[in-house]
Short mmCIF file of C-alpha atoms in Angstrom, two decimals:
data_model
loop_
_atom_site.label_atom_id
_atom_site.label_comp_id
_atom_site.label_asym_id
_atom_site.label_seq_id
_atom_site.Cartn_x
_atom_site.Cartn_y
_atom_site.Cartn_z
CA UNK A 17 1.61 -18.40 -36.82
CA UNK A 18 4.20 -21.21 -36.83
CA UNK A 19 4.58 -22.87 -33.40
CA UNK A 20 8.21 -21.81 -33.02
CA UNK A 21 7.31 -18.16 -33.74
CA UNK A 22 4.39 -18.34 -31.32
CA UNK A 23 6.68 -19.76 -28.66
CA UNK A 24 9.23 -17.01 -29.27
CA UNK A 25 6.53 -14.33 -28.97
CA UNK A 26 5.31 -15.82 -25.69
CA UNK A 27 8.84 -15.87 -24.34
CA UNK A 28 9.43 -12.26 -25.37
CA UNK A 29 6.14 -11.21 -23.77
CA UNK A 30 7.15 -12.84 -20.49
CA UNK A 31 10.59 -11.25 -20.62
CA UNK A 32 9.13 -7.84 -21.45
CA UNK A 33 6.63 -8.19 -18.64
CA UNK A 34 9.35 -8.98 -16.12
CA UNK A 35 11.59 -6.19 -17.36
CA UNK A 36 8.77 -3.67 -17.32
CA UNK A 37 7.98 -4.25 -13.65
CA UNK A 38 11.68 -4.65 -12.80
CA UNK A 39 12.16 -1.07 -14.00
CA UNK A 40 9.06 0.01 -12.10
CA UNK A 41 10.53 -1.42 -8.89
CA UNK A 42 13.90 0.23 -9.46
CA UNK A 43 12.31 3.61 -10.12
CA UNK A 44 10.05 3.29 -7.09
CA UNK A 45 13.11 2.89 -4.89
CA UNK A 46 13.90 6.46 -5.90
CA UNK A 47 10.76 7.46 -4.03
CA UNK A 48 12.46 6.17 -0.89
CA UNK A 49 15.69 7.95 -1.70
CA UNK A 50 13.52 11.03 -2.10
CA UNK A 51 11.66 10.50 1.16
CA UNK A 52 14.98 10.08 2.93
CA UNK A 53 16.40 13.31 1.54
CA UNK A 54 13.10 15.15 1.94
CA UNK A 55 12.62 14.22 5.57
CA UNK A 56 16.27 14.52 6.57
CA UNK A 57 16.23 18.03 5.16
CA UNK A 58 12.92 18.84 6.83
CA UNK A 59 14.17 17.80 10.26
CA UNK A 60 16.35 19.95 12.45
CA UNK A 61 20.07 19.23 12.48
CA UNK A 62 19.73 17.43 15.83
CA UNK A 63 17.44 14.78 14.29
CA UNK A 64 18.94 14.16 10.86
CA UNK A 65 20.38 10.68 11.31
CA UNK A 66 17.49 9.38 13.38
CA UNK A 67 15.22 10.49 10.57
CA UNK A 68 17.30 8.78 7.89
CA UNK A 69 17.57 5.56 9.91
CA UNK A 70 13.82 5.60 10.45
CA UNK A 71 13.29 5.75 6.68
CA UNK A 72 15.70 2.91 5.99
CA UNK A 73 14.11 0.70 8.62
CA UNK A 74 10.62 1.49 7.38
CA UNK A 75 11.59 0.22 3.93
CA UNK A 76 13.02 -2.95 5.44
CA UNK A 77 10.13 -3.83 7.75
CA UNK A 78 7.41 -3.11 5.22
CA UNK A 79 9.03 -5.14 2.43
CA UNK A 80 9.60 -8.12 4.72
CA UNK A 81 6.16 -8.01 6.33
CA UNK A 82 4.53 -7.52 2.94
CA UNK A 83 6.03 -10.86 1.95
CA UNK A 84 4.79 -12.47 5.15
CA UNK A 85 1.21 -11.28 4.94
CA UNK A 86 0.52 -8.41 2.52
CA UNK A 87 0.44 -10.19 -0.81
CA UNK A 88 -1.83 -12.85 0.63
CA UNK A 89 -4.28 -10.20 1.87
CA UNK A 90 -4.41 -8.58 -1.56
CA UNK A 91 -5.29 -11.86 -3.22
CA UNK A 92 -7.63 -13.12 -0.51
CA UNK A 93 -9.80 -10.05 0.15
CA UNK A 94 -11.20 -8.57 -3.11
CA UNK A 95 -14.71 -9.64 -2.12
CA UNK A 96 -14.48 -7.75 1.16
CA UNK A 97 -13.52 -10.62 3.46
CA UNK A 98 -11.17 -13.61 3.28
CA UNK A 99 -11.73 -16.09 0.46
CA UNK A 100 -9.24 -18.88 -0.14
CA UNK A 101 -9.28 -18.65 -3.92
CA UNK A 102 -6.55 -20.18 -6.09
CA UNK A 103 -4.89 -16.75 -6.23
CA UNK A 104 -4.94 -16.48 -2.44
CA UNK A 105 -3.43 -19.93 -1.97
CA UNK A 106 -0.75 -19.08 -4.54
CA UNK A 107 0.07 -15.94 -2.55
CA UNK A 108 0.78 -17.82 0.69
CA UNK A 109 4.48 -17.43 1.54
CA UNK A 110 5.04 -21.20 1.43
CA UNK A 111 3.31 -21.79 -1.92
CA UNK A 112 4.97 -22.90 -5.16
CA UNK A 113 4.60 -19.37 -6.58
CA UNK A 114 6.20 -17.35 -3.81
CA UNK A 115 9.78 -18.23 -4.64
CA UNK A 116 11.96 -19.06 -7.66
CA UNK A 117 9.76 -20.97 -10.08
CA UNK A 118 10.84 -21.45 -13.70
CA UNK A 119 7.25 -21.73 -14.89
CA UNK A 120 6.06 -18.57 -13.12
CA UNK A 121 7.65 -15.34 -14.37
CA UNK A 122 4.87 -13.15 -12.93
CA UNK A 123 4.36 -13.71 -9.19
CA UNK A 124 7.69 -12.40 -7.97
CA UNK A 125 7.74 -9.32 -10.14
CA UNK A 126 4.15 -8.36 -9.27
CA UNK A 127 4.81 -9.02 -5.61
CA UNK A 128 7.90 -6.82 -5.87
CA UNK A 129 6.00 -3.93 -7.43
CA UNK A 130 3.29 -4.16 -4.80
CA UNK A 131 5.91 -4.40 -2.04
CA UNK A 132 7.26 -1.06 -3.22
CA UNK A 133 3.76 0.40 -3.24
CA UNK A 134 3.46 -0.87 0.32
CA UNK A 135 6.77 0.66 1.38
CA UNK A 136 5.74 3.93 -0.22
CA UNK A 137 2.44 3.93 1.65
CA UNK A 138 4.17 3.19 4.95
CA UNK A 139 6.72 5.92 4.31
CA UNK A 140 4.09 8.57 3.59
CA UNK A 141 3.39 8.67 7.33
CA UNK A 142 7.08 8.94 8.12
CA UNK A 143 7.57 12.64 7.47
CA UNK A 144 4.51 13.75 9.40
CA UNK A 145 5.67 12.26 12.69
CA UNK A 146 9.27 13.44 12.53
CA UNK A 147 11.35 14.46 15.50
CA UNK A 148 9.25 13.04 18.35
CA UNK A 149 7.95 9.55 17.55
CA UNK A 150 9.76 6.52 18.92
CA UNK A 151 11.37 4.59 16.08
CA UNK A 152 9.92 1.33 17.39
CA UNK A 153 6.39 2.75 17.48
CA UNK A 154 6.81 4.14 13.98
CA UNK A 155 8.01 0.79 12.64
CA UNK A 156 5.01 -1.01 14.15
CA UNK A 157 2.65 1.58 12.67
CA UNK A 158 4.40 1.48 9.28
CA UNK A 159 4.18 -2.31 9.22
CA UNK A 160 0.44 -2.24 9.89
CA UNK A 161 -0.17 0.56 7.40
CA UNK A 162 2.09 -0.83 4.67
CA UNK A 163 1.41 -4.54 4.95
CA UNK A 164 -2.16 -4.73 6.24
CA UNK A 165 -4.29 -1.59 6.01
CA UNK A 166 -3.58 -0.16 2.57
CA UNK A 167 -3.42 -3.55 0.88
CA UNK A 168 -6.90 -4.38 2.15
CA UNK A 169 -7.99 -1.10 0.56
CA UNK A 170 -6.17 -2.11 -2.62
CA UNK A 171 -7.90 -5.51 -2.65
CA UNK A 172 -11.24 -3.73 -2.34
CA UNK A 173 -10.70 -0.85 -4.73
CA UNK A 174 -7.62 -1.47 -6.83
CA UNK A 175 -8.08 -5.03 -8.05
CA UNK A 176 -9.79 -6.44 -11.16
CA UNK A 177 -12.29 -8.24 -8.88
CA UNK A 178 -12.46 -5.75 -6.00
CA UNK A 179 -15.95 -5.11 -4.64
CA UNK A 180 -15.57 -1.37 -5.12
CA UNK A 181 -15.22 -1.98 -8.86
CA UNK A 182 -17.87 -4.65 -9.15
CA UNK A 183 -20.41 -2.87 -6.91
CA UNK A 184 -19.57 0.83 -7.26
CA UNK A 185 -17.74 1.11 -10.58
CA UNK A 186 -14.83 2.80 -8.78
CA UNK A 187 -12.23 4.43 -11.00
CA UNK A 188 -8.90 5.16 -9.32
CA UNK A 189 -6.22 4.02 -11.73
CA UNK A 190 -3.35 5.84 -10.00
CA UNK A 191 -4.20 4.62 -6.49
CA UNK A 192 -5.10 8.03 -5.06
CA UNK A 193 -7.56 6.33 -2.71
CA UNK A 194 -5.95 3.13 -1.55
CA UNK A 195 -2.43 4.55 -1.28
CA UNK A 196 -2.63 8.29 -0.67
CA UNK A 197 -5.96 8.78 1.05
CA UNK A 198 -5.51 5.76 3.31
CA UNK A 199 -1.97 6.82 4.23
CA UNK A 200 -3.15 10.39 4.85
CA UNK A 201 -6.02 9.47 7.17
CA UNK A 202 -3.96 6.82 8.96
CA UNK A 203 -1.36 9.53 9.57
CA UNK A 204 -3.99 11.94 10.83
CA UNK A 205 -5.11 9.35 13.38
CA UNK A 206 -1.53 8.88 14.55
CA UNK A 207 -0.88 12.63 14.79
CA UNK A 208 -3.90 13.14 17.03
CA UNK A 209 -2.38 10.81 19.60
CA UNK A 210 1.23 11.76 19.04
CA UNK A 211 0.83 15.49 19.57
CA UNK A 212 2.97 18.32 18.21
CA UNK A 213 6.71 18.79 18.59
CA UNK A 214 7.79 20.61 21.72
CA UNK A 215 7.57 24.33 21.16
CA UNK A 216 5.60 24.11 17.91
CA UNK A 217 2.62 25.96 19.34
CA UNK A 218 2.72 28.76 21.89
CA UNK A 219 0.32 28.47 24.82
CA UNK A 220 -2.01 30.93 23.09
CA UNK A 221 -2.10 28.70 20.01
CA UNK A 222 0.26 30.77 17.89
CA UNK A 223 2.08 28.61 15.37
CA UNK A 224 5.86 28.74 15.63
CA UNK A 225 7.90 28.11 12.55
CA UNK A 226 10.29 25.20 13.09
CA UNK A 227 12.42 25.45 10.03
CA UNK A 228 13.87 22.61 7.98
CA UNK A 229 17.59 22.46 8.60
CA UNK A 230 18.28 21.94 4.90
CA UNK A 231 15.54 23.14 2.59
CA UNK A 232 17.55 22.50 -0.60
CA UNK A 233 17.89 18.84 0.42
CA UNK A 234 14.15 18.71 0.98
CA UNK A 235 13.51 20.10 -2.50
CA UNK A 236 15.95 17.63 -4.04
CA UNK A 237 14.14 14.87 -2.18
CA UNK A 238 10.86 15.85 -3.74
CA UNK A 239 12.42 15.92 -7.19
CA UNK A 240 13.57 12.34 -6.58
CA UNK A 241 10.05 11.45 -5.53
CA UNK A 242 8.80 12.92 -8.81
CA UNK A 243 11.15 10.61 -10.73
CA UNK A 244 10.09 7.68 -8.59
CA UNK A 245 6.48 8.44 -9.33
CA UNK A 246 7.01 7.43 -12.93
CA UNK A 247 7.94 4.00 -11.60
CA UNK A 248 4.92 4.07 -9.31
CA UNK A 249 2.64 4.83 -12.24
CA UNK A 250 4.33 2.16 -14.39
CA UNK A 251 3.23 -0.26 -11.71
CA UNK A 252 -0.33 1.02 -11.97
CA UNK A 253 -0.82 -0.47 -15.45
CA UNK A 254 -0.93 -4.08 -16.55
CA UNK A 255 1.42 -5.07 -19.36
CA UNK A 256 -0.38 -7.58 -21.58
CA UNK A 257 2.03 -8.17 -24.41
CA UNK A 258 -0.40 -6.48 -26.79
CA UNK A 259 -0.47 -3.19 -24.93
CA UNK A 260 -1.48 -1.89 -21.54
CA UNK A 261 -4.58 -2.13 -19.39
CA UNK A 262 -5.56 -0.32 -16.22
CA UNK A 263 -5.87 -2.34 -13.04
CA UNK A 264 -9.61 -2.46 -13.88
CA UNK A 265 -9.06 -4.13 -17.24
CA UNK A 266 -9.82 -1.13 -19.47
CA UNK A 267 -7.35 -0.45 -22.28
CA UNK A 268 -4.91 2.41 -21.82
CA UNK A 269 -1.48 3.61 -22.89
CA UNK A 270 1.61 4.93 -21.17
CA UNK A 271 1.09 7.99 -23.35
CA UNK A 272 -2.12 8.73 -21.47
CA UNK A 273 -0.24 8.53 -18.18
CA UNK A 274 2.60 10.70 -19.53
CA UNK A 275 0.19 13.47 -20.56
CA UNK A 276 -1.49 13.75 -17.22
CA UNK A 277 1.42 12.98 -14.93
CA UNK A 278 3.44 15.83 -16.37
CA UNK A 279 0.51 18.22 -16.63
CA UNK A 280 -0.42 17.24 -13.08
CA UNK A 281 3.06 18.05 -11.84
CA UNK A 282 3.02 21.39 -13.57
CA UNK A 283 -0.46 22.35 -12.42
CA UNK A 284 0.18 21.31 -8.83
CA UNK A 285 3.37 23.33 -8.53
CA UNK A 286 1.69 26.43 -9.94
CA UNK A 287 -1.40 26.04 -7.76
CA UNK A 288 0.59 25.61 -4.56
CA UNK A 289 2.84 28.53 -5.48
CA UNK A 290 -0.19 30.76 -5.80
CA UNK A 291 -1.85 29.92 -2.50
CA UNK A 292 1.32 29.61 -0.45
CA UNK A 293 2.63 32.87 -1.93
CA UNK A 294 5.76 31.23 -3.19
CA UNK A 295 6.69 29.34 -0.03
CA UNK A 296 9.26 26.81 -1.33
CA UNK A 297 8.22 23.86 0.80
CA UNK A 298 4.58 24.02 -0.19
CA UNK A 299 5.37 24.93 -3.78
CA UNK A 300 7.30 21.78 -4.45
CA UNK A 301 4.90 19.68 -2.37
CA UNK A 302 2.25 21.03 -4.71
CA UNK A 303 3.83 19.06 -7.55
CA UNK A 304 3.17 15.86 -5.67
CA UNK A 305 -0.33 17.01 -4.79
CA UNK A 306 -0.94 17.76 -8.47
CA UNK A 307 -0.01 14.27 -9.61
CA UNK A 308 -2.15 12.73 -6.86
CA UNK A 309 -5.05 15.02 -7.79
CA UNK A 310 -5.16 13.64 -11.33
CA UNK A 311 -4.18 10.08 -10.35
CA UNK A 312 -7.70 8.65 -10.19
CA UNK A 313 -8.55 9.54 -13.78
CA UNK A 314 -5.21 10.10 -15.49
CA UNK A 315 -6.02 7.49 -18.15
CA UNK A 316 -9.02 9.53 -19.33
CA UNK A 317 -8.58 13.24 -18.63
CA UNK A 318 -7.75 15.65 -21.39
CA UNK A 319 -4.35 17.06 -20.35
CA UNK A 320 -5.75 20.59 -20.10
CA UNK A 321 -8.43 19.35 -17.71
CA UNK A 322 -5.76 17.41 -15.84
CA UNK A 323 -3.78 20.63 -15.50
CA UNK A 324 -6.81 22.47 -14.11
CA UNK A 325 -7.60 19.72 -11.62
CA UNK A 326 -3.97 19.55 -10.52
CA UNK A 327 -3.76 23.33 -10.18
CA UNK A 328 -6.82 23.28 -7.92
CA UNK A 329 -5.44 20.34 -5.93
CA UNK A 330 -2.07 22.03 -5.55
CA UNK A 331 -3.77 25.24 -4.47
CA UNK A 332 -5.79 23.35 -1.89
CA UNK A 333 -3.02 21.62 0.04
CA UNK A 334 -1.34 24.66 1.67
CA UNK A 335 -4.76 25.68 2.94
CA UNK A 336 -5.37 22.22 4.38
CA UNK A 337 -1.96 22.47 6.04
CA UNK A 338 -2.89 25.80 7.63
CA UNK A 339 -6.21 24.36 8.77
CA UNK A 340 -4.41 21.49 10.53
CA UNK A 341 -2.19 24.02 12.30
CA UNK A 342 -5.27 25.72 13.70
CA UNK A 343 -6.14 22.47 15.39
CA UNK A 344 -2.52 22.14 16.62
CA UNK A 345 -1.93 19.09 14.45
CA UNK A 346 1.78 19.22 13.74
CA UNK A 347 2.30 17.51 10.37
CA UNK A 348 5.96 18.26 9.67
CA UNK A 349 5.92 17.61 5.92
CA UNK A 350 2.27 18.19 5.15
CA UNK A 351 1.58 14.50 4.50
CA UNK A 352 -2.05 14.65 5.59
CA UNK A 353 -2.72 17.62 3.34
CA UNK A 354 -0.75 16.39 0.32
CA UNK A 355 -1.67 12.71 0.40
CA UNK A 356 -4.95 12.66 2.31
CA UNK A 357 -6.30 15.92 0.95
CA UNK A 358 -5.24 15.46 -2.65
CA UNK A 359 -6.19 11.75 -2.55
CA UNK A 360 -9.76 12.60 -1.55
CA UNK A 361 -9.87 15.45 -4.06
CA UNK A 362 -8.72 13.08 -6.80
CA UNK A 363 -11.53 10.60 -6.17
CA UNK A 364 -14.13 13.38 -6.21
CA UNK A 365 -12.78 14.93 -9.41
CA UNK A 366 -12.92 11.55 -11.16
CA UNK A 367 -16.53 11.21 -10.07
CA UNK A 368 -17.42 14.66 -11.41
CA UNK A 369 -15.58 14.53 -14.73
CA UNK A 370 -15.67 10.81 -15.54
CA UNK A 371 -19.19 10.02 -14.40
CA UNK A 372 -20.89 7.88 -17.06
CA UNK A 373 -17.70 6.40 -18.49
CA UNK A 374 -18.14 2.64 -18.92
CA UNK A 375 -16.20 -0.06 -17.13
CA UNK A 376 -15.35 -3.46 -18.63
CA UNK A 377 -16.65 -6.97 -17.87
CA UNK A 378 -20.14 -5.75 -17.04
CA UNK A 379 -19.03 -3.70 -14.04
CA UNK A 380 -21.05 -0.55 -13.22
CA UNK A 381 -20.15 2.71 -14.93
CA UNK A 382 -18.12 5.34 -13.13
CA UNK A 383 -20.29 7.59 -10.95
CA UNK A 384 -19.82 10.39 -8.43
CA UNK A 385 -21.82 8.41 -5.90
CA UNK A 386 -19.51 5.39 -6.25
CA UNK A 387 -16.45 7.59 -5.91
CA UNK A 388 -17.83 9.24 -2.76
CA UNK A 389 -18.70 5.94 -1.10
CA UNK A 390 -15.21 4.65 -1.85
CA UNK A 391 -13.74 7.87 -0.46
CA UNK A 392 -15.54 7.42 2.86
CA UNK A 393 -14.55 3.75 3.09
CA UNK A 394 -10.89 4.46 2.29
CA UNK A 395 -10.79 7.34 4.78
CA UNK A 396 -12.26 5.22 7.56
CA UNK A 397 -10.08 2.25 6.66
CA UNK A 398 -7.03 4.45 7.20
CA UNK A 399 -8.13 6.58 10.13
CA UNK A 400 -9.59 3.95 12.47
CA UNK A 401 -6.56 1.63 12.71
CA UNK A 402 -4.15 4.59 12.69
CA UNK A 403 -5.92 6.24 15.59
CA UNK A 404 -6.63 3.00 17.45
CA UNK A 405 -3.14 1.51 17.26
CA UNK A 406 -1.40 4.78 18.12
CA UNK A 407 -3.82 5.22 21.06
CA UNK A 408 -2.79 1.80 22.38
CA UNK A 409 0.89 2.67 21.97
CA UNK A 410 0.30 5.98 23.71
CA UNK A 411 -1.41 4.30 26.66
CA UNK A 412 1.54 1.90 26.87
CA UNK A 413 3.84 4.97 26.91
CA UNK A 414 5.53 3.59 23.81
CA UNK A 415 4.52 6.15 21.21
CA UNK A 416 6.60 9.22 21.90
CA UNK A 417 10.17 9.93 22.95
CA UNK A 418 10.66 11.40 26.45
CA UNK A 419 10.60 15.23 26.43
CA UNK A 420 14.23 15.51 27.53
CA UNK A 421 15.34 13.32 24.62
CA UNK A 422 13.20 15.26 22.17
CA UNK A 423 14.65 18.55 23.37
CA UNK A 424 18.24 17.29 23.13
CA UNK A 425 17.67 15.65 19.76
CA UNK A 426 17.17 12.07 18.73
CA UNK A 427 20.56 11.76 17.08
CA UNK A 428 22.34 12.37 20.35
CA UNK A 429 20.41 9.69 22.19
CA UNK A 430 19.68 6.96 19.66
CA UNK A 431 22.26 7.08 16.90
CA UNK A 432 25.90 6.16 17.47
CA UNK A 433 27.13 8.60 14.84
CA UNK A 434 27.03 12.30 14.13
CA UNK A 435 25.70 13.84 10.91
CA UNK A 436 27.86 16.94 10.76
CA UNK A 437 31.11 16.23 12.60
CA UNK A 438 32.41 19.69 11.91
CA UNK A 439 29.55 21.14 13.81
CA UNK A 440 27.49 22.86 11.15
CA UNK A 441 24.69 23.59 10.78
CA UNK A 442 23.25 23.86 14.27
CA UNK A 443 19.69 24.09 15.47
CA UNK A 444 19.12 27.73 16.34
CA UNK A 445 16.28 28.67 18.66
CA UNK A 446 15.12 31.90 20.16
CA UNK A 447 15.64 32.30 23.91
CA UNK A 448 11.95 32.03 24.73
CA UNK A 449 11.73 28.88 22.71
CA UNK A 450 14.69 27.37 24.55
CA UNK A 451 13.10 28.10 27.91
CA UNK A 452 10.03 26.11 26.93
CA UNK A 453 12.16 23.19 25.88
CA UNK A 454 13.82 22.95 29.28
CA UNK A 455 12.27 19.91 30.90
CA UNK B 11 17.49 -29.10 0.14
CA UNK B 12 17.04 -29.28 -3.64
CA UNK B 13 13.52 -30.14 -4.75
CA UNK B 14 14.75 -31.16 -8.21
CA UNK B 15 17.19 -33.67 -9.66
CA UNK B 16 17.21 -32.17 -13.16
CA UNK B 17 16.11 -28.94 -14.80
CA UNK B 18 14.22 -30.93 -17.43
CA UNK B 19 10.55 -30.22 -16.78
CA UNK B 20 11.29 -28.46 -13.50
CA UNK B 21 9.07 -25.65 -12.20
CA UNK B 22 9.62 -24.99 -8.47
CA UNK B 23 13.35 -24.70 -7.91
CA UNK B 24 13.58 -22.91 -4.58
CA UNK B 25 15.10 -24.62 -1.57
CA UNK B 26 12.90 -27.32 0.00
CA UNK B 27 10.07 -26.77 -2.55
CA UNK B 28 6.59 -25.40 -1.90
CA UNK B 29 4.38 -26.52 1.00
CA UNK B 30 7.31 -28.29 2.67
CA UNK B 31 8.45 -28.54 6.27
CA UNK B 32 11.68 -26.79 5.40
CA UNK B 33 9.86 -23.77 4.01
CA UNK B 34 7.52 -23.59 6.99
CA UNK B 35 10.44 -23.74 9.43
CA UNK B 36 12.22 -20.95 7.55
CA UNK B 37 9.04 -18.88 7.44
CA UNK B 38 8.42 -19.22 11.18
CA UNK B 39 12.04 -18.35 11.92
CA UNK B 40 11.89 -15.30 9.64
CA UNK B 41 8.73 -13.99 11.33
CA UNK B 42 10.22 -14.66 14.79
CA UNK B 43 13.37 -12.75 13.89
CA UNK B 44 11.27 -9.90 12.51
CA UNK B 45 9.37 -9.61 15.79
CA UNK B 46 12.62 -10.02 17.71
CA UNK B 47 14.12 -7.14 15.76
CA UNK B 48 11.27 -4.86 16.79
CA UNK B 49 11.74 -5.91 20.42
CA UNK B 50 15.45 -5.14 20.11
CA UNK B 51 14.69 -1.66 18.82
CA UNK B 52 12.50 -1.03 21.87
CA UNK B 53 15.31 -2.28 24.11
CA UNK B 54 17.83 -0.02 22.39
CA UNK B 55 15.58 2.98 22.80
CA UNK B 56 14.97 2.34 26.48
CA UNK B 57 18.70 2.06 27.12
CA UNK B 58 19.44 5.15 25.06
CA UNK B 59 16.81 7.22 26.86
CA UNK B 60 18.08 6.06 30.26
CA UNK B 61 21.63 6.92 29.23
CA UNK B 62 20.44 10.33 28.14
CA UNK B 63 18.78 10.92 31.49
CA UNK B 64 22.06 9.93 33.15
CA UNK B 65 23.95 12.42 30.93
CA UNK B 66 25.78 9.57 29.20
CA UNK B 67 24.40 9.68 25.66
CA UNK B 68 25.12 6.96 23.13
CA UNK B 69 26.86 9.48 20.88
CA UNK B 70 29.43 11.40 22.87
CA UNK B 71 29.85 13.98 20.15
CA UNK B 72 32.20 14.36 17.25
CA UNK B 73 35.90 13.76 17.85
CA UNK B 74 38.33 16.51 16.99
CA UNK B 75 39.55 16.13 13.40
CA UNK B 76 42.22 13.44 13.02
CA UNK B 77 41.61 12.25 16.54
CA UNK B 78 40.91 8.51 16.61
CA UNK B 79 37.31 7.68 17.41
CA UNK B 80 36.83 5.94 20.73
#
């Protein structure tokens, strides 16, 4: 190839690479638009703006803190602990690569894609803790989850040199473990300390239905999340100029991801519809659970198998949600069930159906045992800091809003604006419920 | 603040250049402001909750249509 042609091809590859991840970032921002609509709709009318502000601030603090520390952790910890490799030094915020650099068209765009993964992970917790967590406590927890905890999991299990790949042969191309499972178990730890919303459970343990104030907005939010997931999954593959690779270096195609993402969506919606008996909130959440259920192995599943796995995963999450209610764990949007439950399910399914598939570069083959060990590590990596940090905040009386503020609504106390100035809709409660809220 | 005098052969073009005092100062300031922001949120919440307890909430409620906001 003549030198000038070779140079032109290299330039085009770099430009394509940047544009590919640029689009991934833009699409992933739709996940946050979706979370905002989803959670605002899921909250009662007295908490709408506080919920939306919480989502905006979560995006801001996680992106900034991910620049400060997150990208460095990803590049420094694949072996399990800190190692100041060349990649780690290049990821320090004051290095030559962590700012405009004409010779480096990769660092910023990869950092950006990972920053959006981080913001997504931090925001997964957001919906579960609605209507009673202090915004400040949530932002601290989101920062730790989005810029420290999950990215350590990603360094271990979602990195070409991560020890979970090199030691266990882990296969989790769509980040079901390091993003969804970690976020789900972190959230579970927080919910145990946070407690349920006032009036959610009667003294005898009966579950009271606290309805979303705008279910159509919630459903629209989830549709936006579905769109954003295509950006998320774009970021899960490596563009090489000659095609695509998974994060583990094995060859793949966007076609593979298209097959199983769409079949996963379809299967999850159908599965959740069946077990929730058509309940709209769980039905559409099932779509998300379906995609997560096939995420670990979506580069390799036959689409029909992907559909079956997603259908089972979607069917599972309403039942996990009901199980949490029995333990009086008030997860407003089902984040623990959808992300934690489907994330764990995804890792197991990849172990069952992909066991024996080879990995590249001499890494161990995929195995059920490797998937299960990774599952336990991811779950603990999320739960322990989530529970521990929220316990500290609780002891410092900084985790939860005062009962009087919660009863009146967070918008009225914290937000200098009103969501529905013409007064509709209002939060309607039965008389008995109101009596319990009097504090 | 420019680390370059010409674009010929340039690589790092961001202000101050990598591993420089200017970058470190900016980084420390950015982290300090980030932490300060979180502290300010706590302060805002404490004031808002106290105001709520005193029946003087931050948001007094919607004005009547066409009435100027106070």
